[in-house]
Coordinates of C-alpha atoms in Angstrom, one line a residue:
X3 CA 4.7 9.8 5.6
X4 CA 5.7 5.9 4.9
X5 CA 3.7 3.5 3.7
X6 CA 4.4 0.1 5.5
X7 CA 2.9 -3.0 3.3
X8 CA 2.9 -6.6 4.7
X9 CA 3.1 -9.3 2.0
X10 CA 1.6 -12.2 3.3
X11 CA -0.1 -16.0 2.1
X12 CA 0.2 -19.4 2.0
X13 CA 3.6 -21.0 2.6
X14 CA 5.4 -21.6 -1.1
X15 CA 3.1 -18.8 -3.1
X16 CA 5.7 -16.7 -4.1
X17 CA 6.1 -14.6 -1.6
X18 CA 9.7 -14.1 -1.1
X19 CA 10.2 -14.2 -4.2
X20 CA 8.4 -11.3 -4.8
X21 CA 9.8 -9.3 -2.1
X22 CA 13.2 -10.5 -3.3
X23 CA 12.2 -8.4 -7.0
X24 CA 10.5 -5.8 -4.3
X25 CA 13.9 -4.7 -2.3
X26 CA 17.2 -5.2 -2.6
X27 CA 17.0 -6.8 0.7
X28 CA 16.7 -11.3 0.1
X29 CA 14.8 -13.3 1.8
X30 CA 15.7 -17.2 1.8
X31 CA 13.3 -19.0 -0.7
X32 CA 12.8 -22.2 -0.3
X33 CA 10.1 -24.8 -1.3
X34 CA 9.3 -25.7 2.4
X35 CA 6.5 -23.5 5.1
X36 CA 8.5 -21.4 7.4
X37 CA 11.9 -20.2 5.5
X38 CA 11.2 -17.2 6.3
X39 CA 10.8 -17.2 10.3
X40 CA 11.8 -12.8 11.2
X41 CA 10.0 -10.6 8.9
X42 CA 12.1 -9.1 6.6
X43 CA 11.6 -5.4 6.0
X44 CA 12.8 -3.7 3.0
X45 CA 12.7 0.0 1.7
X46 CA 11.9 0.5 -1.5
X47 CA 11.0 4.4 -3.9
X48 CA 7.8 4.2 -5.8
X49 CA 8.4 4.5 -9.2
X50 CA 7.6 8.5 -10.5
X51 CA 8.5 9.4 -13.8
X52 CA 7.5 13.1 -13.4
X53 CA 10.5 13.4 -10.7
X54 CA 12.9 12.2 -14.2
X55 CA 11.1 14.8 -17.1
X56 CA 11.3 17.5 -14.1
X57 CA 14.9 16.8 -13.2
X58 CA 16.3 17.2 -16.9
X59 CA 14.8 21.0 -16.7
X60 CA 15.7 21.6 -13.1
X61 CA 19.1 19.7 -13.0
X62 CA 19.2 19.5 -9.6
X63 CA 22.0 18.0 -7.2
X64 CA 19.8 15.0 -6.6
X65 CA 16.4 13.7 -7.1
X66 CA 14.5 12.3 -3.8
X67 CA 11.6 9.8 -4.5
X68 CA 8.7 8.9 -2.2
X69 CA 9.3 5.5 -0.5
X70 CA 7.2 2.9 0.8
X71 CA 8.2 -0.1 3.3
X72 CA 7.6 -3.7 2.7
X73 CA 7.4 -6.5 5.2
X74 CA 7.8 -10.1 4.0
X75 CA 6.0 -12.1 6.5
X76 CA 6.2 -15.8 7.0
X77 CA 3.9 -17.8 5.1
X78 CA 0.2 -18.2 7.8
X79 CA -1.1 -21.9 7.9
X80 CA -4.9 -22.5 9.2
X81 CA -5.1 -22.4 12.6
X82 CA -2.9 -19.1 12.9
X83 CA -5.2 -17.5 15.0
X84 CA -5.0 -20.5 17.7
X85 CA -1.1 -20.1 17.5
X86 CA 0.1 -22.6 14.8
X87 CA 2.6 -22.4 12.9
X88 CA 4.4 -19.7 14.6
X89 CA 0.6 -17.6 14.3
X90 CA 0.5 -15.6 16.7
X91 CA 4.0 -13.6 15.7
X92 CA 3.2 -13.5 12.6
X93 CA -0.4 -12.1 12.9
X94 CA 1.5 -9.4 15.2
X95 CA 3.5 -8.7 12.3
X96 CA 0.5 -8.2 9.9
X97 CA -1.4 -5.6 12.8
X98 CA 1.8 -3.4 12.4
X99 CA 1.4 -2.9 8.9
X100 CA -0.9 0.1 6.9
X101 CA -2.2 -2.2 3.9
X102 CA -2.0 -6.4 3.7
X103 CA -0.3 -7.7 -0.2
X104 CA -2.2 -11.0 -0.1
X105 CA -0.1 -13.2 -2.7
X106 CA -2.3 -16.2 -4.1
X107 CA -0.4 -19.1 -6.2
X108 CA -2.4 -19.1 -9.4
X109 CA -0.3 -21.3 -11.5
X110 CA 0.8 -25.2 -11.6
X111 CA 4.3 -26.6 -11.0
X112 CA 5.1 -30.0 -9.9
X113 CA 8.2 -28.9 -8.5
X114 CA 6.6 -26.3 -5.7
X115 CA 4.0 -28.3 -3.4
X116 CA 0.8 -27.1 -1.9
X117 CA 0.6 -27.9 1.8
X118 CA -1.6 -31.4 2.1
X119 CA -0.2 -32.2 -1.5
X120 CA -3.6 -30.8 -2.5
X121 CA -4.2 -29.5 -6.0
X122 CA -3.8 -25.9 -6.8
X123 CA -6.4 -23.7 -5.5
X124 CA -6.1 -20.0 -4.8
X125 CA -9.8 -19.4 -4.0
X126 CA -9.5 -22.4 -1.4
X127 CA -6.7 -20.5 -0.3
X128 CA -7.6 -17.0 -0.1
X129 CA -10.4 -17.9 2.2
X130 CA -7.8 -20.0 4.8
X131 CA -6.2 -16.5 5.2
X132 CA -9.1 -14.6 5.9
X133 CA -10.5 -17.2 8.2
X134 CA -7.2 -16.6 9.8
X135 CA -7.5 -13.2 10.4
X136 CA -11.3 -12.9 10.6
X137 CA -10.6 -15.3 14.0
X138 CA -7.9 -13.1 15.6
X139 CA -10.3 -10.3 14.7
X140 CA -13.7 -11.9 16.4
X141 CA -11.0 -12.8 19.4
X142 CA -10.0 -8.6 19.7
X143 CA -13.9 -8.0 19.5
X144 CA -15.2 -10.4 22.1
X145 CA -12.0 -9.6 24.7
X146 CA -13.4 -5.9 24.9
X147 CA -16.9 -6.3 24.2
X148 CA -17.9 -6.9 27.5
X149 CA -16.1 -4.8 29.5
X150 CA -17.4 -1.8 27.3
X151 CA -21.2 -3.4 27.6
X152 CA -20.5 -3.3 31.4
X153 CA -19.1 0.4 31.0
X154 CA -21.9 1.7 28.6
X155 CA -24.7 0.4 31.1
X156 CA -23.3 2.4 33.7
X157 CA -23.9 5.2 31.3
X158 CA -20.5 5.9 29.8
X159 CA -21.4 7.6 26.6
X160 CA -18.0 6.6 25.2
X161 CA -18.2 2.8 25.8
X162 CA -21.9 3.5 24.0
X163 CA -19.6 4.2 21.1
X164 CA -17.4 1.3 21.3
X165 CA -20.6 -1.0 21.7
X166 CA -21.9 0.1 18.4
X167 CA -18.6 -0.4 17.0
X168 CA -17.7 -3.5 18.3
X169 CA -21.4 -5.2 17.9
X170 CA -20.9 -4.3 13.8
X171 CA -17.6 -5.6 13.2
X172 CA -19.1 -8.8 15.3
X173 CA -21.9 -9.1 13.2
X174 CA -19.9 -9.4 10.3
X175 CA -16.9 -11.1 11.1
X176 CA -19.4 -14.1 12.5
X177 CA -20.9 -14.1 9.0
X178 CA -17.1 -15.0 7.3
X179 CA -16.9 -11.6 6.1
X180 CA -14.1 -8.4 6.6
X181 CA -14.0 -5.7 9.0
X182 CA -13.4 -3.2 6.3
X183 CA -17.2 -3.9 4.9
X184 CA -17.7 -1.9 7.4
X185 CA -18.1 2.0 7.6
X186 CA -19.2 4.5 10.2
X187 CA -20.5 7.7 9.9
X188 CA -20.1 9.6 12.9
X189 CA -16.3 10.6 13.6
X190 CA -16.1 8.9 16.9
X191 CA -17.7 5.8 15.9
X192 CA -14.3 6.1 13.4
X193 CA -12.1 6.8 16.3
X194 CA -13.2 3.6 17.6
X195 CA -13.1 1.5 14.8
X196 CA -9.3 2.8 14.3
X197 CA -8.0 2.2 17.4
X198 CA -9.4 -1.2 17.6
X199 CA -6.0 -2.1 14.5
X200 CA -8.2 -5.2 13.5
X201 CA -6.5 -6.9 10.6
X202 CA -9.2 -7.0 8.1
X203 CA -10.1 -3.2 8.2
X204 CA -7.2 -2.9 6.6
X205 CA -7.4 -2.2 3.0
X206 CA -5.7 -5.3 0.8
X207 CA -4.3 -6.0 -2.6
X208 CA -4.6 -9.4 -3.9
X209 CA -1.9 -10.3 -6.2
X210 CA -2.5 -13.0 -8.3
X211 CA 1.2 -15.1 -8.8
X212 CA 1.0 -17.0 -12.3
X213 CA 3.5 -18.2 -14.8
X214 CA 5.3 -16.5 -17.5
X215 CA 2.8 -17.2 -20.2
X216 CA 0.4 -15.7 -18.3
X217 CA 1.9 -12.6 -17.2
X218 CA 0.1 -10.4 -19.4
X219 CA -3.6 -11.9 -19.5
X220 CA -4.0 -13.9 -16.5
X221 CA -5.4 -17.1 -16.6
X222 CA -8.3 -18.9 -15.5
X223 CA -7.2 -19.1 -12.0
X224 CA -6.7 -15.3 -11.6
X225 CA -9.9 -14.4 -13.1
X226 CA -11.5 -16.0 -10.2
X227 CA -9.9 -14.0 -7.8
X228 CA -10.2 -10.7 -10.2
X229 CA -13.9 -11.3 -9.9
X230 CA -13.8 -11.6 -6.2
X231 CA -11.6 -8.9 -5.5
X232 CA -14.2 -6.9 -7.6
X233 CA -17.4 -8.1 -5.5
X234 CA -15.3 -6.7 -2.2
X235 CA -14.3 -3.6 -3.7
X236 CA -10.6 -4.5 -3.4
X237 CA -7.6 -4.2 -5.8
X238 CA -6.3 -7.2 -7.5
X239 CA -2.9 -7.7 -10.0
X240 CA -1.4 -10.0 -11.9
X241 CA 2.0 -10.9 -11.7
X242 CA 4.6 -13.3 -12.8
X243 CA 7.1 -13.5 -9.8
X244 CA 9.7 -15.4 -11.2
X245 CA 9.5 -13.4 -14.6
X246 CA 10.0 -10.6 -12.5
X247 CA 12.8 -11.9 -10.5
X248 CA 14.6 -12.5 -13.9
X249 CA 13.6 -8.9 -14.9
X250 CA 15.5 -7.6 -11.9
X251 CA 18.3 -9.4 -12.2
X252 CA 19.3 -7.5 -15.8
X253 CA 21.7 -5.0 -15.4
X254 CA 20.5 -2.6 -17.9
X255 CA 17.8 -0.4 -18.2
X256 CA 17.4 -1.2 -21.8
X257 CA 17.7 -5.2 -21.1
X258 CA 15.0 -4.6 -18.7
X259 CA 12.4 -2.8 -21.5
X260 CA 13.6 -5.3 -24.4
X261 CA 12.3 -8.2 -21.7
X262 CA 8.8 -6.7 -20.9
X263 CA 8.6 -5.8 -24.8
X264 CA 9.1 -9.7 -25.3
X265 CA 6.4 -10.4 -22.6
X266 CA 4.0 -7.5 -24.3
X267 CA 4.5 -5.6 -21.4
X268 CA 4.8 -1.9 -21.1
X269 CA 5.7 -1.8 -17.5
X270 CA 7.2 -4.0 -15.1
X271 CA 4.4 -5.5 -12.7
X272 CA 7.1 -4.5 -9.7
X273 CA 6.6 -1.1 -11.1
X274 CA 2.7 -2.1 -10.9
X275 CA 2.1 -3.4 -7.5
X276 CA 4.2 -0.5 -5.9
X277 CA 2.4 2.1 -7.3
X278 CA -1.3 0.1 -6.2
X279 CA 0.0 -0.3 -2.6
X280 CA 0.8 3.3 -2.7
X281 CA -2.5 4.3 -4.3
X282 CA -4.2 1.5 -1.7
X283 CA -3.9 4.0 1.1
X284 CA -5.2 7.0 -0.8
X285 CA -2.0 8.5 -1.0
X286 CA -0.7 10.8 -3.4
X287 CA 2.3 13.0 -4.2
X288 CA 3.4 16.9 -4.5
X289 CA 6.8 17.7 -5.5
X290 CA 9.3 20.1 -4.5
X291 CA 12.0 21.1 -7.4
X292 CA 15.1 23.3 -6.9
X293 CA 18.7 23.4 -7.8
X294 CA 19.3 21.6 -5.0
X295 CA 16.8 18.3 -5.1
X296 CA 13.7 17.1 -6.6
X297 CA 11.3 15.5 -4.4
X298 CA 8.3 13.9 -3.5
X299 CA 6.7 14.2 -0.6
X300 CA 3.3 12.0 0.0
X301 CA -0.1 13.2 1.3
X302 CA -3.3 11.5 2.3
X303 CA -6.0 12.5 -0.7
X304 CA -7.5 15.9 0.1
X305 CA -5.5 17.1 2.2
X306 CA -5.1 20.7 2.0
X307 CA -2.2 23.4 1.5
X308 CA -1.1 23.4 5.4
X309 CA -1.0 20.4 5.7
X310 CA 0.8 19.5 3.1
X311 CA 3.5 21.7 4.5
X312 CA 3.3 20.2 7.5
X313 CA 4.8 16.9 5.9
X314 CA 7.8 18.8 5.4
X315 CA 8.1 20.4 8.5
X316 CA 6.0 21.6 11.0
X317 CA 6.8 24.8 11.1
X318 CA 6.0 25.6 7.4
X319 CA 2.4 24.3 8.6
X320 CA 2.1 26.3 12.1
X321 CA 3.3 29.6 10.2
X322 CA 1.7 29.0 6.8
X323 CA 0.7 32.3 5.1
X324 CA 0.3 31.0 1.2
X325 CA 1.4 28.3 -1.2
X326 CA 3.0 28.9 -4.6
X327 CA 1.7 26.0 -6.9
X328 CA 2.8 25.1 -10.5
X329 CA 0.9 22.2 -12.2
X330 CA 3.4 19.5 -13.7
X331 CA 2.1 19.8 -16.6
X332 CA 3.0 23.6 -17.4
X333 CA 6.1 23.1 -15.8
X334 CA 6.9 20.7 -18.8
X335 CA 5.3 23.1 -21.3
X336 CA 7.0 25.9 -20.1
X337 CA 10.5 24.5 -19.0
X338 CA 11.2 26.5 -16.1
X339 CA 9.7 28.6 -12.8
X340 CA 10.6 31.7 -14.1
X341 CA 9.0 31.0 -17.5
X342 CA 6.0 29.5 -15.8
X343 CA 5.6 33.1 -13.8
X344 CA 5.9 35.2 -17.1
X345 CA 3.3 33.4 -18.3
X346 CA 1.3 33.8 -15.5
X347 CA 0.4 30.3 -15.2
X348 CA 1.7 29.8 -11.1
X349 CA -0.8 29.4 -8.7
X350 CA -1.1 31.6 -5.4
X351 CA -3.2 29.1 -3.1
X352 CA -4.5 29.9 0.3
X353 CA -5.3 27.6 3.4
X354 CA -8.4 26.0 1.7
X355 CA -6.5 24.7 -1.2
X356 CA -6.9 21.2 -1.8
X357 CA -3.5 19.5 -3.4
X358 CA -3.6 17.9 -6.3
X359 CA -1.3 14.4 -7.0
X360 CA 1.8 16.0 -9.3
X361 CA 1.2 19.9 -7.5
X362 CA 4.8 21.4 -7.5
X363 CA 4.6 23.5 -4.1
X364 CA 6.4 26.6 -2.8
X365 CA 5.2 27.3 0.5
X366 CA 5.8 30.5 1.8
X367 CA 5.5 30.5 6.2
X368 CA 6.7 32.4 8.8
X369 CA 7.2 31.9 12.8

C-alpha cells in the first residue's frame, strides 16, 4: 500500500527545497513562481528504527522499509481554480494525491520575494490556497448537483444519497471552510463523499518553513498557524528547509547527529514530516523478519489479521487459517523466534485479530 503526498504552496515557500531534502530526486529551485512546471515525484522509505534493532538479531540478507511517494507540485497562485498560473494542471496534480503537505513561508529574507512584493504573511497565505481549492471544490459540487437533484426527484434512491452529500459539502465550502469538516454516518453517504476526490477532504499537514534559529521552537509566525491547524483538527510541523538541506548534504551518519545536536534537535524534521504524512492517513506498520529480509509492510489502522495478509499477497488472505504474532518488544527482550516460543510469549491470532503498529506476523494460509 503507498502513500502518495503532494507538497504544495505559494510560489518561493520552500517547497522544492524541501522535497530536494525529501528524495534523492532535485527539483530546480529558484526564486521565481513556476520553476517547477512537471511535478516531480520522488520515492522515499519512512524512517523505522525497529526494522535496524530487529535486523542485528535476525541478520537477514536485506532489510525492506515501508515507502511513501512524494509529489512536488508547482507553486498555486490565486486564481488557480479559474486556470491561472498553469491551475488547472496543477490542481489535477493535487486530486491524484492521498494527503496535501501545505508548506507556509514563516520566516523573513530579503533575498526570497513574496509575490506582490508584499510582506511576509503565512496566514494571508494559507487561506489563498484554500480559497483555491475550496473553488475547484464548489465547481465539482455544482457540475453534479443538479443532474443528481433531477435524478433523486425521479425517485433514484441513490442520487437521494448524492443530494445529501453534495448539499453538505456545498454548505460548507460556500462558508470558506474544508470538505473534510465534514463526516457522514451512513456507509453510502461515505461512498459518495469518496468518489466525489474533492481536494479539501483530503487530510493535510501544514508545515511551517522558518529559519535556522527557529528550527527547534518556532516563532511567532508559526505559532499562528500551530493554533490554526489545532482549531481544524489538522497536523502542523516545524521545519527549517534549508537547515535541512544542509543536514542532507553530510555524508556521515555521525555528521548528520553532531548537526541536529548543535540545533538541540533529536531528530531530523525530514525524519519528522515523513513519519506525520505516514501517520496522516492512519497508516501503520507490521513487520515480517527472516533470514532472508526484514520488512515492513503498511496497513490502514484496524485492520484485522486477513487482511493484513492480503497486503502481501492475496492468496495468504483468501486461504488464511491463523496468524503467528510476536510483539516487538519481546522479540528485543528475548532475541530470537525460537526463544520467544520457549517462553511462550508468540501469539496464535485468529480472523478477528486486530494488528497492532510494530506486530511481527507469520501467517499461516492455504489454497
Amino acid at each position: 500500500m503507498a502513500l502518495k503526498c503532494g507538497i504544495v504552496g505559494l510560489p518561493n515557500v520552500g517547497k522544492s527545497t524541501l522535497f530536494n531534502c525529501l528524495s534523492s530526486a532535485k527539483a530546480q529551485a529558484a526564486n521565481f513562481p513556476f520553476c517547477t512546471i512537471e511535478p516531480n515525484v520522488g520515492v522515499i522509505t519512512v524512517p523505522d528504527e525497529r526494522l535496524t534493532r530487529l535486523a542485528e538479531l535476525v541478520h537477514p540478507g536485506r532489510i525492506v522499509p515501508a515507502t511513501c511517494e512524494i509529489v512536488d507540485i508547482a507553486g498555486l497562485v490565486k486564481g488557480a481554480s479559474k486556470g491561472e498560473g498553469l491551475g488547472n494542471k496543477f490542481l489535477g496534480n493535487i486530486r491524484e494525491t492521498d494527503a496535501i503537505i501545505h508548506v507556509l513561508r514563516c520566516f523573513a529574507d530579503d533575498n526570497v520575494v513574496r509575490e506582490g512584493g508584499a510582506p511576509v504573511d503565512p496566514v494571508a497565505d494559507k487561506e489563498i490556497i484554500d480559497t483555491e481549492l475550496q473553488l475547484k471544490d464548489l465547481e465539482t459540487i455544482e457540475g453534479q448537483l443538479p443532474r443528481q437533484q433531477k435524478a433523486a426527484a425521479a425517485g433514484n434512491k441513490e442520487a437521494k444519497v448524492a443530494v445529501s452529500v453534495l448539499e453538505a459539502y456545498k454548505a460548507v465550502l460556500e462558508q470558506g471552510r474544508n470538505a473534510r469538516e465534514v463526516s457522514f454516518e451512513s456507509k453510502d453517504e461515505q461512498r459518495v463523499a469518496h468518489d466525489l476526490f474533492l481536494l479539501t477532504a483530503k487530510p493535510v499537514l501544514y508545515v511551517c518553513n522558518v529559519d535556522e534559529a527557529s528550527a527547534k521552537q518556532g516563532n511567532a509566525m508559526s505559532r499562528k498557524i500551530e493554533e490554526i491547524a489545532a482549531g481544524e483538527g489538522a497536523e502542523a510541523l516545524v521545519i527549517a528547509a534549508k537547515t535541512e538541506e544542509d543536514i542532507a548534504s553530510l555524508e556521515t551518519y555521525e555528521d548528520k547527529q553532531m548537526f541536529l545536536e548543535e540545533l538541540g534537535l533529536e531528530e531530523s524534521g525530514v525524519n519528522r514530516l515523513i513519519k506525520k504524512a505516514y501517520a496522516l492517513l492512519n497508516l501503520e506498520t507490521f513487520i515480517t523478519a527472516g533470514e532472508m529480509e526484514v520488512k515492513a509492510w503498511t496497513y490502514k489502522r484496524g485492520w484485522k489479521a486477513p487482511q493484513c495478509a492480503g497486503v502481501i499477497h492475496t492468496d495468504f488472505e483468501k486461504g488464511f487459517i491463523r496468524a503467528e504474532v510476536i510483539k516487538y518488544d519481546d522479540y528485543l527482550k528475548y532475541g530470537s523466534e525460537a526463544a520467544v516460543r520457549e517462553a511462550g510469549k508468540m501469539g496464535i491470532e485468529g480472523k478477528d485479530y486486530v494488528v497492532q503498529d510494530g506486530d511481527i506476523m507469520h501467517f499461516r494460509f492455504n489454497v
